[in-house]
PDB file of C-alpha atoms and ligand atoms in Angstrom:
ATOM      1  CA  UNK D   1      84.749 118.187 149.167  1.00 50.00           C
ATOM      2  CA  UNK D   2      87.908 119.762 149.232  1.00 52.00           C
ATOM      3  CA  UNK D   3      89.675 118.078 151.784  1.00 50.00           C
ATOM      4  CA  UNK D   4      89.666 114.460 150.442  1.00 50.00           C
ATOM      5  CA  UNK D   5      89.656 115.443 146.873  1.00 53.00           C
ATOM      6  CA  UNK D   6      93.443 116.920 148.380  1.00 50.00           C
ATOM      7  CA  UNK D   7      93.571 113.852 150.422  1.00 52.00           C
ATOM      8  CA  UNK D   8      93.337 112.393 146.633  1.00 50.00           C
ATOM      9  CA  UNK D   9      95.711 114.099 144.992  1.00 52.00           C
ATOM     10  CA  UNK D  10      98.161 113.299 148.278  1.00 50.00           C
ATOM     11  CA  UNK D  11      97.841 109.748 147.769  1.00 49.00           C
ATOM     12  CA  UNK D  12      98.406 109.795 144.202  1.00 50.00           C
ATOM     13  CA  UNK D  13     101.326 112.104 143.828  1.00 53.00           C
ATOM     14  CA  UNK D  14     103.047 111.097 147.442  1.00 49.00           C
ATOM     15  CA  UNK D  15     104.721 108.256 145.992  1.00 45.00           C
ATOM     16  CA  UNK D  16     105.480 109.509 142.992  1.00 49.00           C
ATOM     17  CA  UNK D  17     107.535 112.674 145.029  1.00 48.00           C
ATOM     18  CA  UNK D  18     109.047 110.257 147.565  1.00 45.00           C
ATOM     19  CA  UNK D  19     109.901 107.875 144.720  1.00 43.00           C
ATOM     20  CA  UNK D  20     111.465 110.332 142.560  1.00 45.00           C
ATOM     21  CA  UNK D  21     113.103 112.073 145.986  1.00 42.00           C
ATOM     22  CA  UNK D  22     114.300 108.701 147.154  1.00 43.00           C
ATOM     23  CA  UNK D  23     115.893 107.746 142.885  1.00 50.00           C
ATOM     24  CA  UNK D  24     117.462 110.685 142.730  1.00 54.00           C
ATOM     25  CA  UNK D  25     119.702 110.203 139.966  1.00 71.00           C
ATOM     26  CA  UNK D  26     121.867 113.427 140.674  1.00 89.00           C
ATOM     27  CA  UNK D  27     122.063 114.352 136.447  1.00 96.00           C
ATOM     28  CA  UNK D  28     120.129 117.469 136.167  1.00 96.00           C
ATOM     29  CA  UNK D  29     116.790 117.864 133.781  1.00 96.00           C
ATOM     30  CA  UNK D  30     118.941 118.478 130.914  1.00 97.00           C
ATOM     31  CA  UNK D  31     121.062 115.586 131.316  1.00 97.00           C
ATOM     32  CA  UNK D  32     118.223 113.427 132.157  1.00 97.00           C
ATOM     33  CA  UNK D  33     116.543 114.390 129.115  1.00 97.00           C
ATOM     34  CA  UNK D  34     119.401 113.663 126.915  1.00 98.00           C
ATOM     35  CA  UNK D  35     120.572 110.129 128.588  1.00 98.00           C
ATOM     36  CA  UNK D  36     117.111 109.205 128.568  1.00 97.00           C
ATOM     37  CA  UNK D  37     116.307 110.272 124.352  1.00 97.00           C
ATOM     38  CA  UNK D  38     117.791 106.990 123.252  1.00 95.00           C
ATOM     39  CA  UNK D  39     117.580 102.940 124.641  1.00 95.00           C
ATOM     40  CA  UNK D  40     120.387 101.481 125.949  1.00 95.00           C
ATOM     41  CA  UNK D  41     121.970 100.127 122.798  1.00 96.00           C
ATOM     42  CA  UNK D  42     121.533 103.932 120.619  1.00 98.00           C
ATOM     43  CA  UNK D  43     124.363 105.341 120.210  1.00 98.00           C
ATOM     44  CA  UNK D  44     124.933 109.075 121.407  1.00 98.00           C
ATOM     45  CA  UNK D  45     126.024 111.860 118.740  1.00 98.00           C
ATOM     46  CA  UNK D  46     129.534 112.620 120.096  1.00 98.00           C
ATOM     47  CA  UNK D  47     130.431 116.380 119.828  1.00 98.00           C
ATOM     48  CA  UNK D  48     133.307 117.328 117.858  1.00 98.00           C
ATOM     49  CA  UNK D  49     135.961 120.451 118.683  1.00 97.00           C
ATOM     50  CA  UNK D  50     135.100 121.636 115.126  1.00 96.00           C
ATOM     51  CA  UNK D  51     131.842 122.948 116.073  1.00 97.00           C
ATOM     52  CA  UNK D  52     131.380 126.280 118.506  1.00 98.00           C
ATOM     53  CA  UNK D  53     128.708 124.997 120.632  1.00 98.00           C
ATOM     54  CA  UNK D  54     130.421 121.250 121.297  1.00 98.00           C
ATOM     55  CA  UNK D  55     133.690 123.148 121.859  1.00 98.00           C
ATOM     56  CA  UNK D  56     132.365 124.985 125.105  1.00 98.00           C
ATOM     57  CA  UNK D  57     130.489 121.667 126.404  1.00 98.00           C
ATOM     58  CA  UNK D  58     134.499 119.793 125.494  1.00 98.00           C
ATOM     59  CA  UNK D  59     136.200 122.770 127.343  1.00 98.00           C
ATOM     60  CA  UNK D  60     134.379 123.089 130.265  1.00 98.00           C
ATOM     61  CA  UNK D  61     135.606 121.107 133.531  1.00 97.00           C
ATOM     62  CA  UNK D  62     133.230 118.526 134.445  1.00 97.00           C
ATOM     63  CA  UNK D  63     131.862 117.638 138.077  1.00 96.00           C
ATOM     64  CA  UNK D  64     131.552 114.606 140.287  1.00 97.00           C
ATOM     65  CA  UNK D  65     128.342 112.530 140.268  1.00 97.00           C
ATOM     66  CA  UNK D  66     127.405 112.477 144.031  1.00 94.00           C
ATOM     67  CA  UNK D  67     124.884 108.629 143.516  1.00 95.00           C
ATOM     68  CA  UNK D  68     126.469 106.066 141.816  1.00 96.00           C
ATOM     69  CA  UNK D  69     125.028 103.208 143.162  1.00 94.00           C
ATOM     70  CA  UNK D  70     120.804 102.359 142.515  1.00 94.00           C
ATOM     71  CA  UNK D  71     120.949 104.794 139.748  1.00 95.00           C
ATOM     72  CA  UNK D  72     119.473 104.104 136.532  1.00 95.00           C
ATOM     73  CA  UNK D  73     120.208 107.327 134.608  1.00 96.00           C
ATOM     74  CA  UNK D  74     124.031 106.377 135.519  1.00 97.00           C
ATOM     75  CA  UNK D  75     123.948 102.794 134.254  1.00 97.00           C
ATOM     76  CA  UNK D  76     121.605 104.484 130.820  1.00 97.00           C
ATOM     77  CA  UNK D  77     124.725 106.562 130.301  1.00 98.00           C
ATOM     78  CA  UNK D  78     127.493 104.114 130.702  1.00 98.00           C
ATOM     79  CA  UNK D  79     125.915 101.591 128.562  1.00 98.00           C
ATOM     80  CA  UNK D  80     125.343 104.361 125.777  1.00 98.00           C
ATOM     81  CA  UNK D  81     128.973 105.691 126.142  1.00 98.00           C
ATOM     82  CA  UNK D  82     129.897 101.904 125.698  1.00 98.00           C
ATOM     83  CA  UNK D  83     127.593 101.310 122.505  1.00 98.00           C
ATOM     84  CA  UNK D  84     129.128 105.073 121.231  1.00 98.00           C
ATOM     85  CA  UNK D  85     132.556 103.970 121.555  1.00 98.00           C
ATOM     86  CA  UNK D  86     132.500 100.774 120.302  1.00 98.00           C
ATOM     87  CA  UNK D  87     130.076 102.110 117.173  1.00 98.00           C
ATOM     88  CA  UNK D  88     133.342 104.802 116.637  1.00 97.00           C
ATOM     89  CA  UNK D  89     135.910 102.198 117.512  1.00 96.00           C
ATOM     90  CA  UNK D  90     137.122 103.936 120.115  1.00 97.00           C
ATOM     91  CA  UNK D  91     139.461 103.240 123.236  1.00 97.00           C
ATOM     92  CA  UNK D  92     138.461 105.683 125.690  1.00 98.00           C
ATOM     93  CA  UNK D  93     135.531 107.632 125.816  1.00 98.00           C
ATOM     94  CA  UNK D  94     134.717 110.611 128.392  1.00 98.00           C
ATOM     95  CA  UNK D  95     131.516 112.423 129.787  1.00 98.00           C
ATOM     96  CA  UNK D  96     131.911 115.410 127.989  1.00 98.00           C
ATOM     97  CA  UNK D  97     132.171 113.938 124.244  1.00 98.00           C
ATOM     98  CA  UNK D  98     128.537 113.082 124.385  1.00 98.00           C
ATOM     99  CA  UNK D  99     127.560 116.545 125.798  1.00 98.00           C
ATOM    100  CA  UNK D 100     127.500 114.639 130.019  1.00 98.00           C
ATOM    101  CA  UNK D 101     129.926 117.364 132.010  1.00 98.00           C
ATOM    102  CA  UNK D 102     130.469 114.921 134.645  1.00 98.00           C
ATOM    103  CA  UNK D 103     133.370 113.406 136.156  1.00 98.00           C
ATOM    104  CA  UNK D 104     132.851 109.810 134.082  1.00 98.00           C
ATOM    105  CA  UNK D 105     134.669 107.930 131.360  1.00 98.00           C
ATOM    106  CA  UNK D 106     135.393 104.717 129.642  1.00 98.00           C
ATOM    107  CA  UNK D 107     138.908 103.119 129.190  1.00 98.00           C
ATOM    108  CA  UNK D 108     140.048 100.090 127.510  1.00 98.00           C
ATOM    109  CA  UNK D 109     142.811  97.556 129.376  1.00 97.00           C
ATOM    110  CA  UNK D 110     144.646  97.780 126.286  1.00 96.00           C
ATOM    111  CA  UNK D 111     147.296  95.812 128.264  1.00 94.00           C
ATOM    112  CA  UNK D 112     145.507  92.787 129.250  1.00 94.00           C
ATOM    113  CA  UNK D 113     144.487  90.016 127.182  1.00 94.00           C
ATOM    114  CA  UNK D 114     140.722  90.423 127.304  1.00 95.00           C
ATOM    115  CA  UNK D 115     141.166  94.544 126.505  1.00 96.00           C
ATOM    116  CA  UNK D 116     138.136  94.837 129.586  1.00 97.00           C
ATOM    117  CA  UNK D 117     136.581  98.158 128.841  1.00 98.00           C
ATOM    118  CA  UNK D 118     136.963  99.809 132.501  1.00 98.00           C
ATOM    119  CA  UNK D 119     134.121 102.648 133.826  1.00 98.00           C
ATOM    120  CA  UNK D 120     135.779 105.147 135.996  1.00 98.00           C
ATOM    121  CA  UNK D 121     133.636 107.411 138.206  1.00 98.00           C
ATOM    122  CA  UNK D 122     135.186 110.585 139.994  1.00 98.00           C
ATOM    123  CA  UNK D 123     138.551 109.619 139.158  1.00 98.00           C
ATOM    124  CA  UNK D 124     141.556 110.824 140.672  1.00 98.00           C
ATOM    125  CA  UNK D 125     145.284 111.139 139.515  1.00 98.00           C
ATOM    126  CA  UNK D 126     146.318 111.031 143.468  1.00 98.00           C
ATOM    127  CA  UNK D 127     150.514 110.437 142.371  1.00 98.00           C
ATOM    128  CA  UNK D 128     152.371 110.631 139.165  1.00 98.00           C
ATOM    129  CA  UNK D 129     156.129 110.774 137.049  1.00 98.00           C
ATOM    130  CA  UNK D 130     158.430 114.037 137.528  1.00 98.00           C
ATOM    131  CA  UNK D 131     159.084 112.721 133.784  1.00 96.00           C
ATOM    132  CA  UNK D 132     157.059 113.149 130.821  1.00 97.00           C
ATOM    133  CA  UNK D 133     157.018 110.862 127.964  1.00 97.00           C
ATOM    134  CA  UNK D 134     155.951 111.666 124.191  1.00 97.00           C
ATOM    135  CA  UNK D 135     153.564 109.492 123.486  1.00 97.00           C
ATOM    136  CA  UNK D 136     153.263 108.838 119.820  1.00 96.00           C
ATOM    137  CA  UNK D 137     150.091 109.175 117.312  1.00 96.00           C
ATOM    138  CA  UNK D 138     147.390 110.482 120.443  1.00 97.00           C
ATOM    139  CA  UNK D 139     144.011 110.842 118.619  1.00 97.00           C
ATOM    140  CA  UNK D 140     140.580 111.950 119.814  1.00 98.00           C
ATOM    141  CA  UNK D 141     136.792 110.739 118.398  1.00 98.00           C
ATOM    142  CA  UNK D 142     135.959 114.678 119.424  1.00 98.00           C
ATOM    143  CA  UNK D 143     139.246 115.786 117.213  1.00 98.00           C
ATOM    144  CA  UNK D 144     138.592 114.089 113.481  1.00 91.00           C
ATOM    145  CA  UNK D 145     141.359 113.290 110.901  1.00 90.00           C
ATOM    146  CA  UNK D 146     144.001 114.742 113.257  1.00 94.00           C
ATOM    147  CA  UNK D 147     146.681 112.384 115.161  1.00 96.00           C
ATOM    148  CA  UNK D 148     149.707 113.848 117.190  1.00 97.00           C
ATOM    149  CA  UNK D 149     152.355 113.013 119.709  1.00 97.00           C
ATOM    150  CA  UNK D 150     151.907 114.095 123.301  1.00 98.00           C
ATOM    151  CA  UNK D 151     153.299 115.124 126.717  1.00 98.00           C
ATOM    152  CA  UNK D 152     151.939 112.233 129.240  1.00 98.00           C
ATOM    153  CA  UNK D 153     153.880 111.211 132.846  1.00 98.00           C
ATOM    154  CA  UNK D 154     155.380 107.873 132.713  1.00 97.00           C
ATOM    155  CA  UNK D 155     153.636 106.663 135.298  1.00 98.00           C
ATOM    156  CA  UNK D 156     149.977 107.520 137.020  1.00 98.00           C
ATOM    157  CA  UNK D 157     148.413 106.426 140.372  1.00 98.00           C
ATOM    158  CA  UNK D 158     144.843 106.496 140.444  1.00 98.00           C
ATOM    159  CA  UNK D 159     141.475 106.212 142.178  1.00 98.00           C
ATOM    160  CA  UNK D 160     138.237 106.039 140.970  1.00 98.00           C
ATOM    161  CA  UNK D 161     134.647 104.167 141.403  1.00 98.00           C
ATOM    162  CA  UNK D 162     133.155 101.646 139.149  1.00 98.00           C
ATOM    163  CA  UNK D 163     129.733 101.184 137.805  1.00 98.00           C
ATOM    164  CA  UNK D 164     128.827  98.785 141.618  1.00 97.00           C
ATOM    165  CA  UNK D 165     130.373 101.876 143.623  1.00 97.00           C
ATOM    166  CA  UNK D 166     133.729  99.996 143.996  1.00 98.00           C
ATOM    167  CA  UNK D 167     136.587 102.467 144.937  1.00 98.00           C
ATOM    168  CA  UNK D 168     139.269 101.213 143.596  1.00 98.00           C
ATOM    169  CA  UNK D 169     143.270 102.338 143.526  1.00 98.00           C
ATOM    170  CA  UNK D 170     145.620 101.734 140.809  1.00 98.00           C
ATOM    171  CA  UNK D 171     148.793 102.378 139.314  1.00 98.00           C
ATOM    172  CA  UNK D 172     149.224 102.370 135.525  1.00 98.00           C
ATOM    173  CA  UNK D 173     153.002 102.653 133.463  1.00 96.00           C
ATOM    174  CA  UNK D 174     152.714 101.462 129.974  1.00 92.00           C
ATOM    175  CA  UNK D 175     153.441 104.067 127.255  1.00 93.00           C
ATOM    176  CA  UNK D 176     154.244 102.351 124.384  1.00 92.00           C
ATOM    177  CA  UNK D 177     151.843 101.500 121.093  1.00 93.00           C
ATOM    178  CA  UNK D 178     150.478  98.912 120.278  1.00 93.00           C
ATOM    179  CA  UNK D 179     149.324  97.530 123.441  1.00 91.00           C
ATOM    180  CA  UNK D 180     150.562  98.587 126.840  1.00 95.00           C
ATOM    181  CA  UNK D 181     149.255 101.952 126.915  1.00 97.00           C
ATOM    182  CA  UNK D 182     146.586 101.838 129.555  1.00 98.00           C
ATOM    183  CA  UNK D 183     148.046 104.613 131.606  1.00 98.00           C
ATOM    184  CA  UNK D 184     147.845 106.834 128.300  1.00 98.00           C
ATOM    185  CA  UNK D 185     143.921 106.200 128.088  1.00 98.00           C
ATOM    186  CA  UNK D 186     143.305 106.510 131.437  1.00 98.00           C
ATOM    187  CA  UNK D 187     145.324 110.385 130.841  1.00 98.00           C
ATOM    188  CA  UNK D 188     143.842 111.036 127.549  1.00 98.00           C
ATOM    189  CA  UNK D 189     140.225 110.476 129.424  1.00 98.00           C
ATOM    190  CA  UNK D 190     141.070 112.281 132.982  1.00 98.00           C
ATOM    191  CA  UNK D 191     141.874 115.065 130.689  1.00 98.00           C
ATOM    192  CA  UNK D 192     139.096 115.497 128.693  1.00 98.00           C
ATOM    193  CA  UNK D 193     137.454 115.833 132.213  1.00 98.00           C
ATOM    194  CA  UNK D 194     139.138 118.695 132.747  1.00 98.00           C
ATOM    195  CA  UNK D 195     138.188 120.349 129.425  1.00 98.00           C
ATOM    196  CA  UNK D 196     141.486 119.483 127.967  1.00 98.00           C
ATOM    197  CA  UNK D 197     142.593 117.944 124.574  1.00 98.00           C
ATOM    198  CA  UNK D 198     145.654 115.909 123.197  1.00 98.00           C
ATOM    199  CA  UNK D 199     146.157 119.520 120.926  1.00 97.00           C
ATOM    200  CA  UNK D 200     146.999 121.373 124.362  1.00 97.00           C
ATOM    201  CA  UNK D 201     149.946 118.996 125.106  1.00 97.00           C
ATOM    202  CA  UNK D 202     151.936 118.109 121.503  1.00 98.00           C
ATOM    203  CA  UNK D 203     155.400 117.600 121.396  1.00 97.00           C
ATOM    204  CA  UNK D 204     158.018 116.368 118.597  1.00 90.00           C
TER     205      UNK D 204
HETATM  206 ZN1   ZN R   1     139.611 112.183 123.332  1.00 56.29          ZN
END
């Protein structure tokens, strides 16, 4: 009796611990269960600087996401972030200002005619300016009511993955409002990354 009633329970759990083994999604239970509390198209609640809790999740530096590719809980994430940011009429949008400390963010092609909203995954700053630039009027969805100029380098070269597990290398330049400010977005996101806000790095 014992044996196949454990032959039994083998069969019927087997797959489902070789399944979830094999899907590994790499977000741990916490950030499964909070990508996973809404559809695709619900928006997340994104956390704010004026609250103590958010503030730790906003200042803490994030980490890589080892599976990018076959991963569902990735592509339930990015397609939230998307519906968040577009639902606070954002430009950018970054792992940790949905409560996701992970290496991830969302940045518009403010430069290019169709303004493609670009995922970056793991991204690097690999080469950038000596010179700084003041860029004028930075803002933040995590930092209400509050617009300021800030330090940014002139010029950026990146990598980073996409959604298909693309690496991809670029180099970004534009600092000027309204539209050729990619490379501003792209450093607005990388920092929040980091656990750093527009705040840390004002000038006149
Ligand atoms: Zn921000």
């Amino acid at each position: 009796m014992r044996f196949p009633k454990f032959k039994i329970l083998l069969t019927v759990l087997l797959p489902f611990i070789l399944g979830t083994s094999c899907a590994t999604s790499n977000f741990n239970a916490a950030e499964r269960q909070l990508i996973t509390a809404g559809q695709k198209m619900d928006t997340f609640r994104v956390l704010s600087i004026a609250d103590k809790q958010d503030s730790i999740i906003l200042r803490k530096p994030s980490k890589d996401l080892k599976q990018i590719k076959d991963n569902k809980d990735l592509a339930q994430l990015l397609a939230r972030m998307k519906v968040t940011m577009d639902a606070e009429e954002g430009i950018g949008i970054a792992g940790p200002q949905v409560g996701i400390n992970r290496n991830i963010f969302l940045f518009t092609r403010i430069d290019e005619p169709q303004q493609k909203v670009q995922v970056a995954i793991n991204p690097r700053i690999t080469a950038h300016s000596d010179s700084l630039v003041c860029f004028e009027r930075d803002g933040c969805l995590s930092i209400p009511d509050i617009r300021g100029n800030s330090k940014r380098y002139a010029w950026i070269e990146v990598s980073y993955y996409d959604e298909n597990g693309i690496f991809i290398k670029e180099r970004f330049s534009g600092h000027k409002r309204p539209d050729n400010f990619t490379n501003i977005i792209f450093q607005h996101e990388y920092d929040h990354i980091n656990g750093v806000l527009f705040i840390d790095k004002l000038c006149d």
